[in-house]
Tab-separated table of C-alpha atoms in Angstrom:
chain	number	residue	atom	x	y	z
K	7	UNK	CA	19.153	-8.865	-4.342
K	8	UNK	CA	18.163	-4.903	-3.761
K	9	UNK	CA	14.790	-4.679	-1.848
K	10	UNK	CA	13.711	-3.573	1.294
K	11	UNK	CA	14.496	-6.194	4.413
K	12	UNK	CA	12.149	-6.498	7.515
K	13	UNK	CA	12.620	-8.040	10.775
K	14	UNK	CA	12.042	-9.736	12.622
K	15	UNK	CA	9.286	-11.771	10.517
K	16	UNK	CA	6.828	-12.227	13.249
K	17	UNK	CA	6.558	-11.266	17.280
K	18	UNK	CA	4.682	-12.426	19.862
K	19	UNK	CA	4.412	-9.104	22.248
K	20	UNK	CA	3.225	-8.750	25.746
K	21	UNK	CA	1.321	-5.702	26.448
K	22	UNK	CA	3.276	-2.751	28.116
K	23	UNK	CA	6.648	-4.162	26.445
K	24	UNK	CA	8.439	-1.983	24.061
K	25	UNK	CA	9.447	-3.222	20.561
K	26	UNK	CA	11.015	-1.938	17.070
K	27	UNK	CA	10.728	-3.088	13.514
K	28	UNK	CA	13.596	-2.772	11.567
K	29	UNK	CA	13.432	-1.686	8.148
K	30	UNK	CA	16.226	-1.545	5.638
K	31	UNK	CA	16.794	-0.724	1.946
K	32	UNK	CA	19.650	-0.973	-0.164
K	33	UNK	CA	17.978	1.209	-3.380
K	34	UNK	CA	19.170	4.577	-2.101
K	35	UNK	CA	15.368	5.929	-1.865
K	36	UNK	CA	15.113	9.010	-0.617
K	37	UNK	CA	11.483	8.665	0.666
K	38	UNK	CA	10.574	5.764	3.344
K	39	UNK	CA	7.007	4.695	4.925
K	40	UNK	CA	5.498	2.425	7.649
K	41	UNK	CA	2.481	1.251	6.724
K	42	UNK	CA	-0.508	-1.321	8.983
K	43	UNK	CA	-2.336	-3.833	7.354
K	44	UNK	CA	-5.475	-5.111	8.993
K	45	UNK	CA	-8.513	-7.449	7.178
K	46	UNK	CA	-11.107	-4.421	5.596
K	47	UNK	CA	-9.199	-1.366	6.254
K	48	UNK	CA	-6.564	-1.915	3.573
K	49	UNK	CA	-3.192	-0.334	4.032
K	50	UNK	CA	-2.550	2.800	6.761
K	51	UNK	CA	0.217	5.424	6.969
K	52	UNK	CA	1.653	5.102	10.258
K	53	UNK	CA	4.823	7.843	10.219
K	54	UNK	CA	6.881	8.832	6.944
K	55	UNK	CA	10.126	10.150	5.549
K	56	UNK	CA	11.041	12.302	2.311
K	57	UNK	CA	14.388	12.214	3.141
K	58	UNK	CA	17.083	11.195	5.396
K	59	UNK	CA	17.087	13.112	9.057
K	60	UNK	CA	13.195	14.137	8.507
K	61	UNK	CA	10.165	12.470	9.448
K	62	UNK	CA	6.338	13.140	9.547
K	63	UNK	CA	2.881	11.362	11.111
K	64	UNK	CA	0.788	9.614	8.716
K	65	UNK	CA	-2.914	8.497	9.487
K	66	UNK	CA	-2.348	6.422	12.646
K	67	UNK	CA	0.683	7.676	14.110
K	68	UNK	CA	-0.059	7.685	17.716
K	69	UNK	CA	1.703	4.970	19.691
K	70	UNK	CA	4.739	4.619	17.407
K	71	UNK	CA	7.889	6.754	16.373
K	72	UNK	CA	10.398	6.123	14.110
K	73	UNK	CA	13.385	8.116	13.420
K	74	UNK	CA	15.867	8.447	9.921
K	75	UNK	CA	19.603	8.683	10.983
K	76	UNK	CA	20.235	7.734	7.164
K	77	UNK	CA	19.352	6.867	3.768
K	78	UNK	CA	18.438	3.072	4.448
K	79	UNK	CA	16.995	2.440	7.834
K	80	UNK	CA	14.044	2.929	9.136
K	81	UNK	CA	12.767	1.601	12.156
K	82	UNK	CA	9.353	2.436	13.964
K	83	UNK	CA	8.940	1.828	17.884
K	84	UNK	CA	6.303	0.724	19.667
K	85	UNK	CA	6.888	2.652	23.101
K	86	UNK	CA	4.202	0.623	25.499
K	87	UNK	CA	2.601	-2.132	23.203
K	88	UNK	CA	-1.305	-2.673	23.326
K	89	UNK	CA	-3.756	-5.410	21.715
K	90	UNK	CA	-4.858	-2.624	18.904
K	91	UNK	CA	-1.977	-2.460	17.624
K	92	UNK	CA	-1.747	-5.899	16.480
K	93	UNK	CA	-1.532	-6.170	12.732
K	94	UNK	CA	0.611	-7.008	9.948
K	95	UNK	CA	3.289	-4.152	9.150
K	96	UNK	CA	4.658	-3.352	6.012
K	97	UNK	CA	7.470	-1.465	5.231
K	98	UNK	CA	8.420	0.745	1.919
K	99	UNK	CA	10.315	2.702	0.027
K	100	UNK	CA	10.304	4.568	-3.223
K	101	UNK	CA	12.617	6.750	-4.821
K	102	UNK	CA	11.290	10.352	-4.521
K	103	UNK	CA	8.799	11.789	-2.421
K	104	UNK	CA	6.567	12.554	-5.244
K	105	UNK	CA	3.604	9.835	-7.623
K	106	UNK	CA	6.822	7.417	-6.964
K	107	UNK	CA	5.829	3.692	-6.802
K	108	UNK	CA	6.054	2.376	-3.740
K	109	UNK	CA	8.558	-0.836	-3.201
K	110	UNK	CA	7.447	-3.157	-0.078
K	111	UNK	CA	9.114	-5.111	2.331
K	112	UNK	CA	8.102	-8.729	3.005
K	113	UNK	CA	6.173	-7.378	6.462
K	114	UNK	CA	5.979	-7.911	10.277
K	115	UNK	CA	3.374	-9.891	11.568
K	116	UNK	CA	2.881	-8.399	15.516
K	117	UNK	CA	0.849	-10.021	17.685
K	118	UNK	CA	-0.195	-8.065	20.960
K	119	UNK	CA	-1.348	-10.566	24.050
D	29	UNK	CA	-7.505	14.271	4.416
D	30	UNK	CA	-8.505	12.044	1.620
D	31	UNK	CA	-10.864	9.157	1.531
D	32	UNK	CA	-10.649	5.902	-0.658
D	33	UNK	CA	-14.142	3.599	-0.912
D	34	UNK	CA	-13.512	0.466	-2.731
D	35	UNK	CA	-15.862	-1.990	-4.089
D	36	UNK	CA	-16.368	-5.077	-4.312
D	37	UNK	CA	-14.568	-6.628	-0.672
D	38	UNK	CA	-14.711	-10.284	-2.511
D	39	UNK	CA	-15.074	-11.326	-6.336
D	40	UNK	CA	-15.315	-14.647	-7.604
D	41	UNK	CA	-14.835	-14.828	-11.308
D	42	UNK	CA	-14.809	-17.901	-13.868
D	43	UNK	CA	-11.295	-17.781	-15.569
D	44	UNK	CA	-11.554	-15.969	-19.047
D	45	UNK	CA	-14.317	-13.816	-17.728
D	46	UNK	CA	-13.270	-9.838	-17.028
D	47	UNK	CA	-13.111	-8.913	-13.257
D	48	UNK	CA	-13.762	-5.029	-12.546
D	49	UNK	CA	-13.065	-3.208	-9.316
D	50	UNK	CA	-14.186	0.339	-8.712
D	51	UNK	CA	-12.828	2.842	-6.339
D	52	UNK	CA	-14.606	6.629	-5.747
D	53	UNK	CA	-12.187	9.069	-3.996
D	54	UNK	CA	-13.243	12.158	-1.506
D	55	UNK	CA	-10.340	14.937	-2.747
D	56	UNK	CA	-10.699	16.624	-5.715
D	57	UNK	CA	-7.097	17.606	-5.999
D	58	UNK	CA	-6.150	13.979	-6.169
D	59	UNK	CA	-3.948	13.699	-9.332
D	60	UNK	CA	-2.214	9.809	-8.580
D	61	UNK	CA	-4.203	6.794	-8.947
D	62	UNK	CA	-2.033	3.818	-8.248
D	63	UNK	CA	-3.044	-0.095	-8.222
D	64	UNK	CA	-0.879	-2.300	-6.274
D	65	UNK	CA	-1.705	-6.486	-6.319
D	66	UNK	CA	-1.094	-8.243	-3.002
D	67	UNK	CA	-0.686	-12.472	-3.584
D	68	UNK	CA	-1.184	-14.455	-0.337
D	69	UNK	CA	1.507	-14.445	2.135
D	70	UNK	CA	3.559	-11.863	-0.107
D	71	UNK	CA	4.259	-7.893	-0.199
D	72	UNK	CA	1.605	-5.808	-2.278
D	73	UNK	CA	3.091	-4.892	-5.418
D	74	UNK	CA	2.240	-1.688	-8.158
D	75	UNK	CA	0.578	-3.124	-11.160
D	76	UNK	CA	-0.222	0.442	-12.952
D	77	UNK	CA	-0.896	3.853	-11.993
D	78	UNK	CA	-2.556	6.682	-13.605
D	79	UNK	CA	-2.544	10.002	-13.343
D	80	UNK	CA	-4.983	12.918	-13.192
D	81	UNK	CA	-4.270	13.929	-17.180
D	82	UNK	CA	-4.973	10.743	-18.063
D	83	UNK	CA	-8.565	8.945	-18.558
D	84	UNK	CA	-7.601	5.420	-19.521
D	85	UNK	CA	-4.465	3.633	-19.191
D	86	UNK	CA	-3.801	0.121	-20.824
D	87	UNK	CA	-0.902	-3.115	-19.632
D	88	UNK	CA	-1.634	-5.630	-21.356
D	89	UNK	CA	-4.772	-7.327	-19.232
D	90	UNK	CA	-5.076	-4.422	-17.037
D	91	UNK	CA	-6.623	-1.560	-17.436
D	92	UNK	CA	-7.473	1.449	-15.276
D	93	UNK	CA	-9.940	4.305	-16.144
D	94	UNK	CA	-10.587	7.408	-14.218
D	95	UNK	CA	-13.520	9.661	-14.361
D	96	UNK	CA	-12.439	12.666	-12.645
D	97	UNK	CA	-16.167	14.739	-12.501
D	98	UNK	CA	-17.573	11.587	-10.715
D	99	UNK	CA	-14.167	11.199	-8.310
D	100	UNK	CA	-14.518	7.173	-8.892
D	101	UNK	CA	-11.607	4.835	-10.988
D	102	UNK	CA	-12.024	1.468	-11.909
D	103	UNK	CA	-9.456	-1.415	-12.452
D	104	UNK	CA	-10.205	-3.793	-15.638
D	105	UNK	CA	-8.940	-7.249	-15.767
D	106	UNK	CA	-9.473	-8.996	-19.231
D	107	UNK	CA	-8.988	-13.202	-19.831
D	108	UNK	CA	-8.642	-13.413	-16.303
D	109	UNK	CA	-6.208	-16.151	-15.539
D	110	UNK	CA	-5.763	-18.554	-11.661
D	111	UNK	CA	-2.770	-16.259	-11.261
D	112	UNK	CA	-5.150	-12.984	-11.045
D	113	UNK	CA	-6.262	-14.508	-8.249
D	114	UNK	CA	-5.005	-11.963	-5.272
D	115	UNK	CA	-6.142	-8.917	-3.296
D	116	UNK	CA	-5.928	-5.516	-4.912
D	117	UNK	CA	-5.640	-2.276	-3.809
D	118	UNK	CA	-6.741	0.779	-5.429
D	119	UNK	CA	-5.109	4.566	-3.630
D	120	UNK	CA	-5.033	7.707	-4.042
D	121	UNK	CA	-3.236	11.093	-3.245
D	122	UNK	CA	-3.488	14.922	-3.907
D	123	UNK	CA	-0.250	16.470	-5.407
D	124	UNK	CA	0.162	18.161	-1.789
D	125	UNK	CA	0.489	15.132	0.155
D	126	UNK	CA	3.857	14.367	-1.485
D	127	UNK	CA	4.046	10.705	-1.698
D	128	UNK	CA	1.324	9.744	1.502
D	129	UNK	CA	-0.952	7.271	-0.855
D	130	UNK	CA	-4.060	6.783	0.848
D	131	UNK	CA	-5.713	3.145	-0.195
D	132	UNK	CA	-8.744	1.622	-0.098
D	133	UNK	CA	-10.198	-1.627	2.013
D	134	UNK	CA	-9.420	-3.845	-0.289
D	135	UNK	CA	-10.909	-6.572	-2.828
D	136	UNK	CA	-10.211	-9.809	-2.799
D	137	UNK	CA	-10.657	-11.391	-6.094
D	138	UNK	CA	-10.923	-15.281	-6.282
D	139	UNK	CA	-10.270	-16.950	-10.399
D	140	UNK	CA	-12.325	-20.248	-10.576
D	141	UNK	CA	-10.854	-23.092	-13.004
């Protein structure tokens, strides 16, 4: 089934310890997103890309990178994990860089301890 | 940058009766209005979108209408049904931010029997 695949699912993450989310599509979308998810504040851009080998910083970038060696993955690090940045992450894609629906992944739920 | 209020955080509606959710944006040059429906435990997902040249858009139940003078849209759901039941997401984004949707908080909206 095309989509967008996350993983891992969920992580348990000690403080100080590096991690990466894996994001990967299969729709040939030129245009991929990490976004956080936490209770009142809705959805936030963490880092983008309009195409493959380019990225930019959304509205919370700092603390994470991501890079875009191709078309479908996507990953975004967490360099030195800390409690804030516990939340539930969503990945997506959609298939220009321009009013283009966004398509979702199934998300990340990261807990920082 | 852009800013997205959304109101209400919670709505609890008998089923059959309408459920309306406004949003008021900050940027003028905002020209995409998208709606996306998140359903516990699952990915949010686009329900309808409008755009700037457009005042009213109709989808069967749903309905968005924009007032662009007053920077505030509004998502109408008609006969609501137990399956309504969900959080929604209003967002929007200037034609210069490319595809970087900025979204509200969040409502959730609860469909008695």
């Amino acid at each position: 089934i095309a989509g967008i695949t996350q993983a891992p699912t969920s992580q348990i993450l000690a403080a100080g310890r590096r991690m990466t989310l894996r994001c990967t599509q299969d729709m040939r979308h030129n245009a991929m997103y990490w976004y956080r998810q936490d209770l009142g504040l809705g959805l936030r851009l963490i880092h983008y890309s309009n195409t493959a080998g380019t990225t930019g910083k959304g509205e919370v970038p700092d603390g994470y990178s991501v890079s875009r060696a191709n078309t479908d993955d996507f990953p975004l690090t967490l360099a030195s994990a800390v409690p804030s940045q516990t939340s539930v992450y969503f990945c997506a894609s959609s298939d220009s860089a321009y009013n283009s629906p966004l398509h979702f992944g199934n998300g990340t739920r990261l807990t920082v301890t | 940058g852009e800013n997205v209020e959304q109101h209400p955080s919670t709505l609890s509606v008998q089923e059959g009766d309408s459920a309306v959710i406004k949003c008021t944006y900050s940027d003028s040059a905002s020209n995409y209005f998208p709606w996306y429906k998140q359903e516990l435990g699952k990915r949010p997902q686009l329900i309808i979108d409008i755009r700037s040249n457009v005042g009213e858009k109709k989808d069967q139940r749903i309905a968005v209408t924009l007032n662009k003078t007053a920077k505030h849209f509004s998502l109408h759901i008609t006969e609501t049904q137990p399956e309504d039941s969900a959080v929604y997401f209003c967002a929007a984004k200037p034609y210069a931010a490319g595809n970087k949707l900025t979204f509200g908080g969040g409502t959730r909206v609860l469909v008695k029997p």
